mmCIF file with all atom_site columns, C-alpha atoms in Angstrom:
data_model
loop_
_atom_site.group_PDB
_atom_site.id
_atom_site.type_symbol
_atom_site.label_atom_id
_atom_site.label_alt_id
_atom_site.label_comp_id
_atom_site.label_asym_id
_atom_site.label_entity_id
_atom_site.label_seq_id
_atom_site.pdbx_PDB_ins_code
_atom_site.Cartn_x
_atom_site.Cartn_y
_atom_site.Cartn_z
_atom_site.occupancy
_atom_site.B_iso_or_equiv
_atom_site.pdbx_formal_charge
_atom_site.auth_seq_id
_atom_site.auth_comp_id
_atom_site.auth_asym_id
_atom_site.auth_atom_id
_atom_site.pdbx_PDB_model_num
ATOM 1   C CA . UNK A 1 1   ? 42.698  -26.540 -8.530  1.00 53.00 ? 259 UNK A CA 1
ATOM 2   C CA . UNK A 1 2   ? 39.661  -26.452 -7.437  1.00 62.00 ? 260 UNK A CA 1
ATOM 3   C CA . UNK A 1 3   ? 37.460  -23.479 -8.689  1.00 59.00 ? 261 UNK A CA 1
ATOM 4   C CA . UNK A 1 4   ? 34.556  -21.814 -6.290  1.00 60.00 ? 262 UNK A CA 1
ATOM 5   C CA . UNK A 1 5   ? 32.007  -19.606 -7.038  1.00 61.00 ? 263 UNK A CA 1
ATOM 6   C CA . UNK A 1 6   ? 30.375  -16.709 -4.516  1.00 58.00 ? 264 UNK A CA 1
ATOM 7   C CA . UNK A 1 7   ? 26.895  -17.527 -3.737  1.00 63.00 ? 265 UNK A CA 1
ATOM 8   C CA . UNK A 1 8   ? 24.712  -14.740 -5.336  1.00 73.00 ? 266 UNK A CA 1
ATOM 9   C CA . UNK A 1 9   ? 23.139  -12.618 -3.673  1.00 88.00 ? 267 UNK A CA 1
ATOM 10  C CA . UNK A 1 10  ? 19.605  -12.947 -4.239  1.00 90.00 ? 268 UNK A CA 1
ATOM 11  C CA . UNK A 1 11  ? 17.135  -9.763  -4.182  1.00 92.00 ? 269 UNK A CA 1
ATOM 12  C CA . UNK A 1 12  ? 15.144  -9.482  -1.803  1.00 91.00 ? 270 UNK A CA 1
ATOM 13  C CA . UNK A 1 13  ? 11.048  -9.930  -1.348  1.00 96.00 ? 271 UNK A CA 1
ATOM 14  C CA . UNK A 1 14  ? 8.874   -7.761  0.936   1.00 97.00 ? 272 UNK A CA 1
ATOM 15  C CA . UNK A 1 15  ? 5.554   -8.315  2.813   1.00 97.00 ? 273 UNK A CA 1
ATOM 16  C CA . UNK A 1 16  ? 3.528   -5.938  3.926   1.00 98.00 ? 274 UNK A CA 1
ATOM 17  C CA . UNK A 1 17  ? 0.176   -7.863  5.236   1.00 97.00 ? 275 UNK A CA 1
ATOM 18  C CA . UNK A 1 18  ? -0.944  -10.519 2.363   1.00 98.00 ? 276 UNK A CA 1
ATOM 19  C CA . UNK A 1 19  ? 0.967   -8.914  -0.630  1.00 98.00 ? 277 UNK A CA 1
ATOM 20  C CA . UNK A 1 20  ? 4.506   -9.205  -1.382  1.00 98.00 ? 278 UNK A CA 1
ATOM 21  C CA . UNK A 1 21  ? 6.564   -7.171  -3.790  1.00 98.00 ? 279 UNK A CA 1
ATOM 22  C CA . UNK A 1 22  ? 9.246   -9.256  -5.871  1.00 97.00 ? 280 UNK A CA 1
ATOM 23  C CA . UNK A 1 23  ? 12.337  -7.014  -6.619  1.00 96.00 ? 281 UNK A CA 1
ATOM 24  C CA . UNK A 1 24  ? 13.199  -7.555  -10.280 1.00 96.00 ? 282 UNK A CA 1
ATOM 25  C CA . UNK A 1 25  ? 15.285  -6.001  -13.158 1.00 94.00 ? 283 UNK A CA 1
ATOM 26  C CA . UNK A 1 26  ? 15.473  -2.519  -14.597 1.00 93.00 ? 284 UNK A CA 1
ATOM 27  C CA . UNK A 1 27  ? 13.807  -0.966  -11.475 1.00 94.00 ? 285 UNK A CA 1
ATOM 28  C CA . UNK A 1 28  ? 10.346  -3.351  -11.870 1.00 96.00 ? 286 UNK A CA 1
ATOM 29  C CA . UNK A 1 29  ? 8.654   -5.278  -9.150  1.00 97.00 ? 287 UNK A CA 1
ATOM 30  C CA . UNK A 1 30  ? 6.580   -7.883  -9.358  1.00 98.00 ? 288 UNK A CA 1
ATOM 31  C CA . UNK A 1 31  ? 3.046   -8.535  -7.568  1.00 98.00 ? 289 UNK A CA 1
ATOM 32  C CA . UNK A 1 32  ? 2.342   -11.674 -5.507  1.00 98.00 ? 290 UNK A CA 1
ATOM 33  C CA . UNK A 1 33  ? 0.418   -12.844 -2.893  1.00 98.00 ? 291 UNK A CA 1
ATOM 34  C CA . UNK A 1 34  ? 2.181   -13.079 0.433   1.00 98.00 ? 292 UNK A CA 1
ATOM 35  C CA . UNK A 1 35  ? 0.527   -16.643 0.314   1.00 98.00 ? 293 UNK A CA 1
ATOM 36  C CA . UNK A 1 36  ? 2.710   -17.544 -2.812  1.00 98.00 ? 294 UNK A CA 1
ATOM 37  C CA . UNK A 1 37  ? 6.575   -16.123 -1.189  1.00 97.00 ? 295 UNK A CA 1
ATOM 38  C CA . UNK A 1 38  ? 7.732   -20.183 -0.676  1.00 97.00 ? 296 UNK A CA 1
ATOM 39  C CA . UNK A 1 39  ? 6.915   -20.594 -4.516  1.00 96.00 ? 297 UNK A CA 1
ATOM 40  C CA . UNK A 1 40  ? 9.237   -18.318 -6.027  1.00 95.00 ? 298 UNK A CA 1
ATOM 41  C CA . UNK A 1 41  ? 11.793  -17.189 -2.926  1.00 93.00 ? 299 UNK A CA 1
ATOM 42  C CA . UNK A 1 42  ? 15.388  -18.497 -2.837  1.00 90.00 ? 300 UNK A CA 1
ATOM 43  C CA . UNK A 1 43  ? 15.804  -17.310 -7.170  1.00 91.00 ? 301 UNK A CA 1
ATOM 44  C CA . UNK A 1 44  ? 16.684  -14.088 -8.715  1.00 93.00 ? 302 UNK A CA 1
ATOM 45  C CA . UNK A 1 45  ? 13.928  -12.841 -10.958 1.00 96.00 ? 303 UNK A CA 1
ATOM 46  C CA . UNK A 1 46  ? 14.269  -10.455 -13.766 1.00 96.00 ? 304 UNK A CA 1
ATOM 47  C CA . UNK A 1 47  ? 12.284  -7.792  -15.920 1.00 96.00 ? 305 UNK A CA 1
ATOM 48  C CA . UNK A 1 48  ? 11.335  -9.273  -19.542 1.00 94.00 ? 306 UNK A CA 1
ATOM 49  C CA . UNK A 1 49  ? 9.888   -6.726  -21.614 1.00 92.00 ? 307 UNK A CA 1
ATOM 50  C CA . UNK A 1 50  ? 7.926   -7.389  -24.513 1.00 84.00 ? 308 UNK A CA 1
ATOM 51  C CA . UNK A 1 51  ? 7.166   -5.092  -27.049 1.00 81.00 ? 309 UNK A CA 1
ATOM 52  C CA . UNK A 1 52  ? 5.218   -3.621  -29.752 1.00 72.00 ? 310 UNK A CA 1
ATOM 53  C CA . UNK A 1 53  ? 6.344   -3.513  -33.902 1.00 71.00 ? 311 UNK A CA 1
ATOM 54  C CA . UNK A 1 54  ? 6.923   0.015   -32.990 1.00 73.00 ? 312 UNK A CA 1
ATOM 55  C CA . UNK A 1 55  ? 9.222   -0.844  -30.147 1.00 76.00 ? 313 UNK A CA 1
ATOM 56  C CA . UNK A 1 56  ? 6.961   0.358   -27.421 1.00 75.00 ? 314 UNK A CA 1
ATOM 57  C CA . UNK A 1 57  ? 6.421   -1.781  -24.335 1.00 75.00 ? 315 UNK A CA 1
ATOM 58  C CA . UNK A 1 58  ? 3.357   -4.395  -24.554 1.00 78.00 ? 316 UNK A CA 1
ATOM 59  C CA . UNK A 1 59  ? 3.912   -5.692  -21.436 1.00 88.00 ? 317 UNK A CA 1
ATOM 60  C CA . UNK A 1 60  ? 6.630   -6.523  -18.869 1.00 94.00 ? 318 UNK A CA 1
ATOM 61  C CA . UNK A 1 61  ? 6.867   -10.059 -17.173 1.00 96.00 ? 319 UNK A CA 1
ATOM 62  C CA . UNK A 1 62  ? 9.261   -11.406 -14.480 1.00 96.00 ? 320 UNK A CA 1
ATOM 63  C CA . UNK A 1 63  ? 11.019  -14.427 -15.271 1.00 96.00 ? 321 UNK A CA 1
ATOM 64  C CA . UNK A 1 64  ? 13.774  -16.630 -13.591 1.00 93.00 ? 322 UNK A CA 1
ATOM 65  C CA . UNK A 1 65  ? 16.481  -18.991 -14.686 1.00 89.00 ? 323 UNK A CA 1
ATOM 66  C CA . UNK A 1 66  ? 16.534  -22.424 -13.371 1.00 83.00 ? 324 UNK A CA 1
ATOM 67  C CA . UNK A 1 67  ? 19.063  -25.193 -14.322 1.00 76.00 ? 325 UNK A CA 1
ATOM 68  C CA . UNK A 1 68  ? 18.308  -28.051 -16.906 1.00 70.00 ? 326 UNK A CA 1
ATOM 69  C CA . UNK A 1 69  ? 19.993  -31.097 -16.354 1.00 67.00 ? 327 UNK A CA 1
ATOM 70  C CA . UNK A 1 70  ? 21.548  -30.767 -20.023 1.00 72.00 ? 328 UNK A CA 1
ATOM 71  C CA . UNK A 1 71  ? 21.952  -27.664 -21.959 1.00 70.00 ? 329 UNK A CA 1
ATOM 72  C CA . UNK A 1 72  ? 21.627  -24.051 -20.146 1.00 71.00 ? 330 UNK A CA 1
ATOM 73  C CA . UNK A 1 73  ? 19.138  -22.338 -18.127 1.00 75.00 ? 331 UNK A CA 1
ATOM 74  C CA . UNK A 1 74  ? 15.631  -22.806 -18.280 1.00 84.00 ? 332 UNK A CA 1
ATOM 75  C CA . UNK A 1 75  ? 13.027  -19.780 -18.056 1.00 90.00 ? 333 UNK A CA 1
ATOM 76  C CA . UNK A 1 76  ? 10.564  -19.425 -15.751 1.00 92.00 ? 334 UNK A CA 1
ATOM 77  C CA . UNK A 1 77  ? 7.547   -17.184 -15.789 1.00 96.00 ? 335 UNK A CA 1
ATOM 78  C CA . UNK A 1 78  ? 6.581   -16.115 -12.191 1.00 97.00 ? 336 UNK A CA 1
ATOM 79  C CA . UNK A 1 79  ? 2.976   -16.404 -13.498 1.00 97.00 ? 337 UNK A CA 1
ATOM 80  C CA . UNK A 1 80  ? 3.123   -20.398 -14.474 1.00 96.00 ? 338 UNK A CA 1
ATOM 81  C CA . UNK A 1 81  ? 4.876   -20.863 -11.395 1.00 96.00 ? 339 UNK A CA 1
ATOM 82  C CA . UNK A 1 82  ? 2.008   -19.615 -9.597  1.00 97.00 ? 340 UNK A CA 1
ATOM 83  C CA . UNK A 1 83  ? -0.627  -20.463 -11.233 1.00 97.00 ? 341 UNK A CA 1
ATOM 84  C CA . UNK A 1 84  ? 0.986   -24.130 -11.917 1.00 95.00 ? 342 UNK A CA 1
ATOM 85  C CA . UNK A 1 85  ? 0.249   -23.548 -15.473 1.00 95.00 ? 343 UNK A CA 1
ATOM 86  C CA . UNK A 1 86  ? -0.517  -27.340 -16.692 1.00 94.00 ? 344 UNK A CA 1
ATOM 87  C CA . UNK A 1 87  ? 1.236   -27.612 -20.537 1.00 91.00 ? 345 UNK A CA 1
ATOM 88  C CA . UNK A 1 88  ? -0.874  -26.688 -23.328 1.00 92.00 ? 346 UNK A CA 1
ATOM 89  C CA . UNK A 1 89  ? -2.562  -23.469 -21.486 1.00 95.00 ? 347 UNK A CA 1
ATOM 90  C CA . UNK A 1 90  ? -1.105  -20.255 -20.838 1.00 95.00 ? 348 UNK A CA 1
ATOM 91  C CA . UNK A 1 91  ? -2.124  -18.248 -17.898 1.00 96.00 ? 349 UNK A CA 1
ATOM 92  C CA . UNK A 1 92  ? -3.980  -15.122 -18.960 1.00 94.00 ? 350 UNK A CA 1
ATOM 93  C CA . UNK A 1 93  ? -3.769  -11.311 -16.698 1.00 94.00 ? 351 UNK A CA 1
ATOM 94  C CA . UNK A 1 94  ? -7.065  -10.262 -16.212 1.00 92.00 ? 352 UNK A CA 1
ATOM 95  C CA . UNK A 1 95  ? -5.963  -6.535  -16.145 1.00 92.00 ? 353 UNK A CA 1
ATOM 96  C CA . UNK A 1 96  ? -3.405  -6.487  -18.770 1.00 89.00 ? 354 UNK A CA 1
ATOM 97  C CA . UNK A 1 97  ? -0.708  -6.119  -16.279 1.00 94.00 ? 355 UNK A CA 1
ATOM 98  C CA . UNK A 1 98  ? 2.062   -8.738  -16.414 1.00 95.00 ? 356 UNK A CA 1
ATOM 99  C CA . UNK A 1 99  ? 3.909   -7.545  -13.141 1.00 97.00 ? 357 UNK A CA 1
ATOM 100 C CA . UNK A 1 100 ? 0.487   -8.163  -10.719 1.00 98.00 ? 358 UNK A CA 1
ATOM 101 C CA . UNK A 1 101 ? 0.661   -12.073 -10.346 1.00 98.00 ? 359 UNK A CA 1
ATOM 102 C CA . UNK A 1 102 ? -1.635  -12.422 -7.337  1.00 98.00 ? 360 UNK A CA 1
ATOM 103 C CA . UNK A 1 103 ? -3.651  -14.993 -8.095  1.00 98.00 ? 361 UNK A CA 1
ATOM 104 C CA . UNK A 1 104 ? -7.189  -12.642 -7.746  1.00 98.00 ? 362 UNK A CA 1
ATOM 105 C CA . UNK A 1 105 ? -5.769  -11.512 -11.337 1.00 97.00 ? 363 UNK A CA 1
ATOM 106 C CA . UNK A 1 106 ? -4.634  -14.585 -13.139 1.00 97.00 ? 364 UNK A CA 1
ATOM 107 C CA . UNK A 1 107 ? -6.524  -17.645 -15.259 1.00 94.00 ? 365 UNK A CA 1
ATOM 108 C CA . UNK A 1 108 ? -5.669  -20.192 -16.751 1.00 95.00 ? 366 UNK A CA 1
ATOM 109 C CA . UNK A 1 109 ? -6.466  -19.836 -20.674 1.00 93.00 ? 367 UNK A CA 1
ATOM 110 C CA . UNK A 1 110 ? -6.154  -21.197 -24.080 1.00 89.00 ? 368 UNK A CA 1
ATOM 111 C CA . UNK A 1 111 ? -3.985  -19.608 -26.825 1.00 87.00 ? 369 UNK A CA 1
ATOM 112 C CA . UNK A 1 112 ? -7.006  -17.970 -28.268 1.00 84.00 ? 370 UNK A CA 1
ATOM 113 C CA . UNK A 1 113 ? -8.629  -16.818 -25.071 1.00 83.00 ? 371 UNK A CA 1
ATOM 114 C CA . UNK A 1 114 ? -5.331  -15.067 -24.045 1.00 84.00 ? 372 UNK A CA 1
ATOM 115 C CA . UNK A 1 115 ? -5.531  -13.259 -27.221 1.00 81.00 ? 373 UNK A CA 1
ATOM 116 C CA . UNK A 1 116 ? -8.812  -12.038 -26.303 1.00 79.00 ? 374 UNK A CA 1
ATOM 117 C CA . UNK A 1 117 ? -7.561  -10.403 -23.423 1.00 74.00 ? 375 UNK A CA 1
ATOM 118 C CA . UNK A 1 118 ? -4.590  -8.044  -25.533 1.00 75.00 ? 376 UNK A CA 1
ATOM 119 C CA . UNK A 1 119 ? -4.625  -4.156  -25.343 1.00 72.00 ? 377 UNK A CA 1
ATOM 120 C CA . UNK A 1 120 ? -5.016  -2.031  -28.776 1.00 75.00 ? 378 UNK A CA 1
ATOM 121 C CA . UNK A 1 121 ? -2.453  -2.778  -31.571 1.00 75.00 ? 379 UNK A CA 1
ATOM 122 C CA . UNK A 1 122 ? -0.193  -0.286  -32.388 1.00 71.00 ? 380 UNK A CA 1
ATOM 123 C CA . UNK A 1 123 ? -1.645  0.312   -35.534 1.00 76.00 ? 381 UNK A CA 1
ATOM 124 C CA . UNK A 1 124 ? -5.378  0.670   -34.488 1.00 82.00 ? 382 UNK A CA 1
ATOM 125 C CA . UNK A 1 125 ? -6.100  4.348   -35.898 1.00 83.00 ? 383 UNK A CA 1
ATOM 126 C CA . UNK A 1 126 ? -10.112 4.091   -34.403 1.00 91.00 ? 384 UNK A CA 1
ATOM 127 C CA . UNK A 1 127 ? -9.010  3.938   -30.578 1.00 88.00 ? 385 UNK A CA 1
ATOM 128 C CA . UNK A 1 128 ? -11.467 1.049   -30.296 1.00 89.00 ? 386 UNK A CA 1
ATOM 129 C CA . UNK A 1 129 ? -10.897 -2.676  -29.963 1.00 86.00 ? 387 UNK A CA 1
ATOM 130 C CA . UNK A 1 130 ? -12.185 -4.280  -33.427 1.00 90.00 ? 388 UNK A CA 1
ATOM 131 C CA . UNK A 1 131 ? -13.547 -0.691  -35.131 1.00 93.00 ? 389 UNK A CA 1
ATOM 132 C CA . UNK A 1 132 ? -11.728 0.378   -38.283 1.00 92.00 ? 390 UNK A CA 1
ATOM 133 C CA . UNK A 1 133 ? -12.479 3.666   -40.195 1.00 93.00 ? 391 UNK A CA 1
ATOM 134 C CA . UNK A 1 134 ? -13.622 2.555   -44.147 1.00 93.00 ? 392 UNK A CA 1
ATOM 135 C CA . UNK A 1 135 ? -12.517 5.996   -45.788 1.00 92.00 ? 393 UNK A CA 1
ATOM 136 C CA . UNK A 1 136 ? -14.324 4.743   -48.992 1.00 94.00 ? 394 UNK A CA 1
ATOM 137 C CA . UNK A 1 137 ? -17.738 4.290   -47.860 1.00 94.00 ? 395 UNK A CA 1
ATOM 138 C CA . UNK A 1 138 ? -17.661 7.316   -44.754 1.00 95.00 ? 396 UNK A CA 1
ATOM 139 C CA . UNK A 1 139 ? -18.378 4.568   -41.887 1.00 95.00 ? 397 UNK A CA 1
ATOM 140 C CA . UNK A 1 140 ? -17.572 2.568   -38.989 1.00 96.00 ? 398 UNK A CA 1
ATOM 141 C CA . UNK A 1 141 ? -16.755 -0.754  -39.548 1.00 95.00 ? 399 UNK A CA 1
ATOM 142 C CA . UNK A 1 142 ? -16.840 -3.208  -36.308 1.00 95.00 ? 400 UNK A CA 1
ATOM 143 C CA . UNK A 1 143 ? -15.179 -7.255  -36.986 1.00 94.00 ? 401 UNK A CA 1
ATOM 144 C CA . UNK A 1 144 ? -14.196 -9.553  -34.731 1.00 91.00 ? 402 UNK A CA 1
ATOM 145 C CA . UNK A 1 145 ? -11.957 -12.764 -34.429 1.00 86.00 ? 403 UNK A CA 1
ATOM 146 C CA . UNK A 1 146 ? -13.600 -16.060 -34.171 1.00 85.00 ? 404 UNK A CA 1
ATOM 147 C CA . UNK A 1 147 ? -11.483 -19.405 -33.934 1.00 79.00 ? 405 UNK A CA 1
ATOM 148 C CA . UNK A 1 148 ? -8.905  -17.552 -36.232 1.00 80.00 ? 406 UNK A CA 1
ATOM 149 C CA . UNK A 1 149 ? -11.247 -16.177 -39.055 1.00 89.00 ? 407 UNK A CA 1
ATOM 150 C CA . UNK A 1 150 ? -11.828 -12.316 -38.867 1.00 90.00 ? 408 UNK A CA 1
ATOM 151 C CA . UNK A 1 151 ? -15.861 -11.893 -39.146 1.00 93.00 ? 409 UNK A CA 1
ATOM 152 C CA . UNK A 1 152 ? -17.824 -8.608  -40.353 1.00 95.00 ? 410 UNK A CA 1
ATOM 153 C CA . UNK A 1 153 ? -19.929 -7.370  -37.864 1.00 96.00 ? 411 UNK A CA 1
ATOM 154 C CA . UNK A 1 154 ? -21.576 -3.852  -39.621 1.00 95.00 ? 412 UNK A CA 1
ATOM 155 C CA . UNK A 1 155 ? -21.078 -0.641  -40.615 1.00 96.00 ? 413 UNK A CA 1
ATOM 156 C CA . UNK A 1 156 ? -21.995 2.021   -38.276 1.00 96.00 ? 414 UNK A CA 1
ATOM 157 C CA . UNK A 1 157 ? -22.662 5.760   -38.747 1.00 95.00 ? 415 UNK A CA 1
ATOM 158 C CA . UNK A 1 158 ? -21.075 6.624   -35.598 1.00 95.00 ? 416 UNK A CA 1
ATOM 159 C CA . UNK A 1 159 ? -17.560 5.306   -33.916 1.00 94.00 ? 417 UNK A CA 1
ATOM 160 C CA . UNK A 1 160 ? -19.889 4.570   -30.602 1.00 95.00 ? 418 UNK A CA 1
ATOM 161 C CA . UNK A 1 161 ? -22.403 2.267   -32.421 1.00 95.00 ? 419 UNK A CA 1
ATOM 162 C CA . UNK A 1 162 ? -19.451 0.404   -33.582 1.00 95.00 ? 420 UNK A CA 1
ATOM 163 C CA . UNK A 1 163 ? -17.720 -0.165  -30.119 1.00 93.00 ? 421 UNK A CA 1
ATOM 164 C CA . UNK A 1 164 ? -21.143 -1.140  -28.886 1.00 95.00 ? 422 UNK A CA 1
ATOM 165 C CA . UNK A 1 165 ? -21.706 -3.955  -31.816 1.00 95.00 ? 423 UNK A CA 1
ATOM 166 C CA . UNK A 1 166 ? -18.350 -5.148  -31.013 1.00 91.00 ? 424 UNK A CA 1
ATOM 167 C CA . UNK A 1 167 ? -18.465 -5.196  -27.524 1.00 89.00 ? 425 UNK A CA 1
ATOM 168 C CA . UNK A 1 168 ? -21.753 -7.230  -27.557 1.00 93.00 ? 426 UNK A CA 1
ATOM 169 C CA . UNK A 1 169 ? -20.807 -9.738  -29.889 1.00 92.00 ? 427 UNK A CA 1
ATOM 170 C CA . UNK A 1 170 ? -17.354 -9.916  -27.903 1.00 86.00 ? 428 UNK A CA 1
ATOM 171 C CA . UNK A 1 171 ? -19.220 -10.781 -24.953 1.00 88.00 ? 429 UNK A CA 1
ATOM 172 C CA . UNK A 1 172 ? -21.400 -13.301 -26.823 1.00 90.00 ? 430 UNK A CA 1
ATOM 173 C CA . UNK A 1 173 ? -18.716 -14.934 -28.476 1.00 87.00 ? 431 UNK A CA 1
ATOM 174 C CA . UNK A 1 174 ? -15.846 -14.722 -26.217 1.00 80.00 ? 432 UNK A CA 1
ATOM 175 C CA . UNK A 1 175 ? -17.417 -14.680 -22.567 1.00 77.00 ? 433 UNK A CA 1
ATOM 176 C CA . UNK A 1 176 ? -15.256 -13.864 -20.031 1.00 77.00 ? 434 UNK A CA 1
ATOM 177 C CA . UNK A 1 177 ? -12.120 -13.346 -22.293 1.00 69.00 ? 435 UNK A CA 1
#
């Protein structure tokens, strides 16, 4: 006998003007441009959540399945789909925010420029991006990542003269990222 399976119901997208809202997972949406609907309508999207050593949440994405022609499912990131996210580059949120995929707020990036672009670890005491506290000589000390190697920028009196030397060199060194 023949076996048949109920088409799924697939969750619905709304438009209001030129932004759509992609109904995902775990209560999340997803922002697109009302532009991009054809590219991802017509699949079921879900929440992916990423997260932190400490088990916080990084960052949430939406992802889809689609079907290999061997093996299972393969995933989709709404952002590659949208961006059309050659191989060998990743597509980078400006804001941080992996749910807004409107094309305003994604780039096309390297490995290391997407990197760039990450919030505070969870183990960053200072509160600032590349500062650390050095308890043995009572200062501020500002570093930064280039091509993989951690570099020493100075030691600072003062937690703002440190985020300032950082943030300078970071826009030197990493430009836009």
């Amino acid at each position: 006998s023949e076996v048949r399976q109920m088409p799924r119901k697939i969750r619905p997208i709304r438009v209001e003007g030129n932004i759509a809202y992609v109904t995902l997972t775990r209560g999340h949406t997803a922002v697109i441009d009302a532009a991009d609907v054809h590219l991802v309508c017509g699949r079921n999207w879900f929440s992916s959540i990423r997260l932190r050593a400490d088990k916080t949440v990084r960052t949430v994405y939406a992802m889809g399945n689609t079907p290999r022609r061997e093996g299972g499912p393969m995933r989709l990131m709404l952002h590659r789909v949208i961006a059309g996210t050659p191989d060998g580059f990743e597509v980078d949120h400006r804001d941080g925010d992996g749910l807004n995929n409107r094309r305003e707020n994604l780039r096309l990036a390297t490995h290391a420029q997407n990197t760039r672009n990450r919030t505070l670890q969870s183990n960053n005491t200072s509160g600032v991006k590349g500062v650390r506290f050095d308890t043995t000589k009572n200062k501020w000390r500002a570093y930064i990542r280039v091509c993989g190697v951690l570099k020493y920028i100075g030691s600072y009196e003062a937690l703002a003269e440190a985020s300032e030397a950082y943030a300078e060199a970071s826009a030197r060194l990493h430009g836009e990222f």
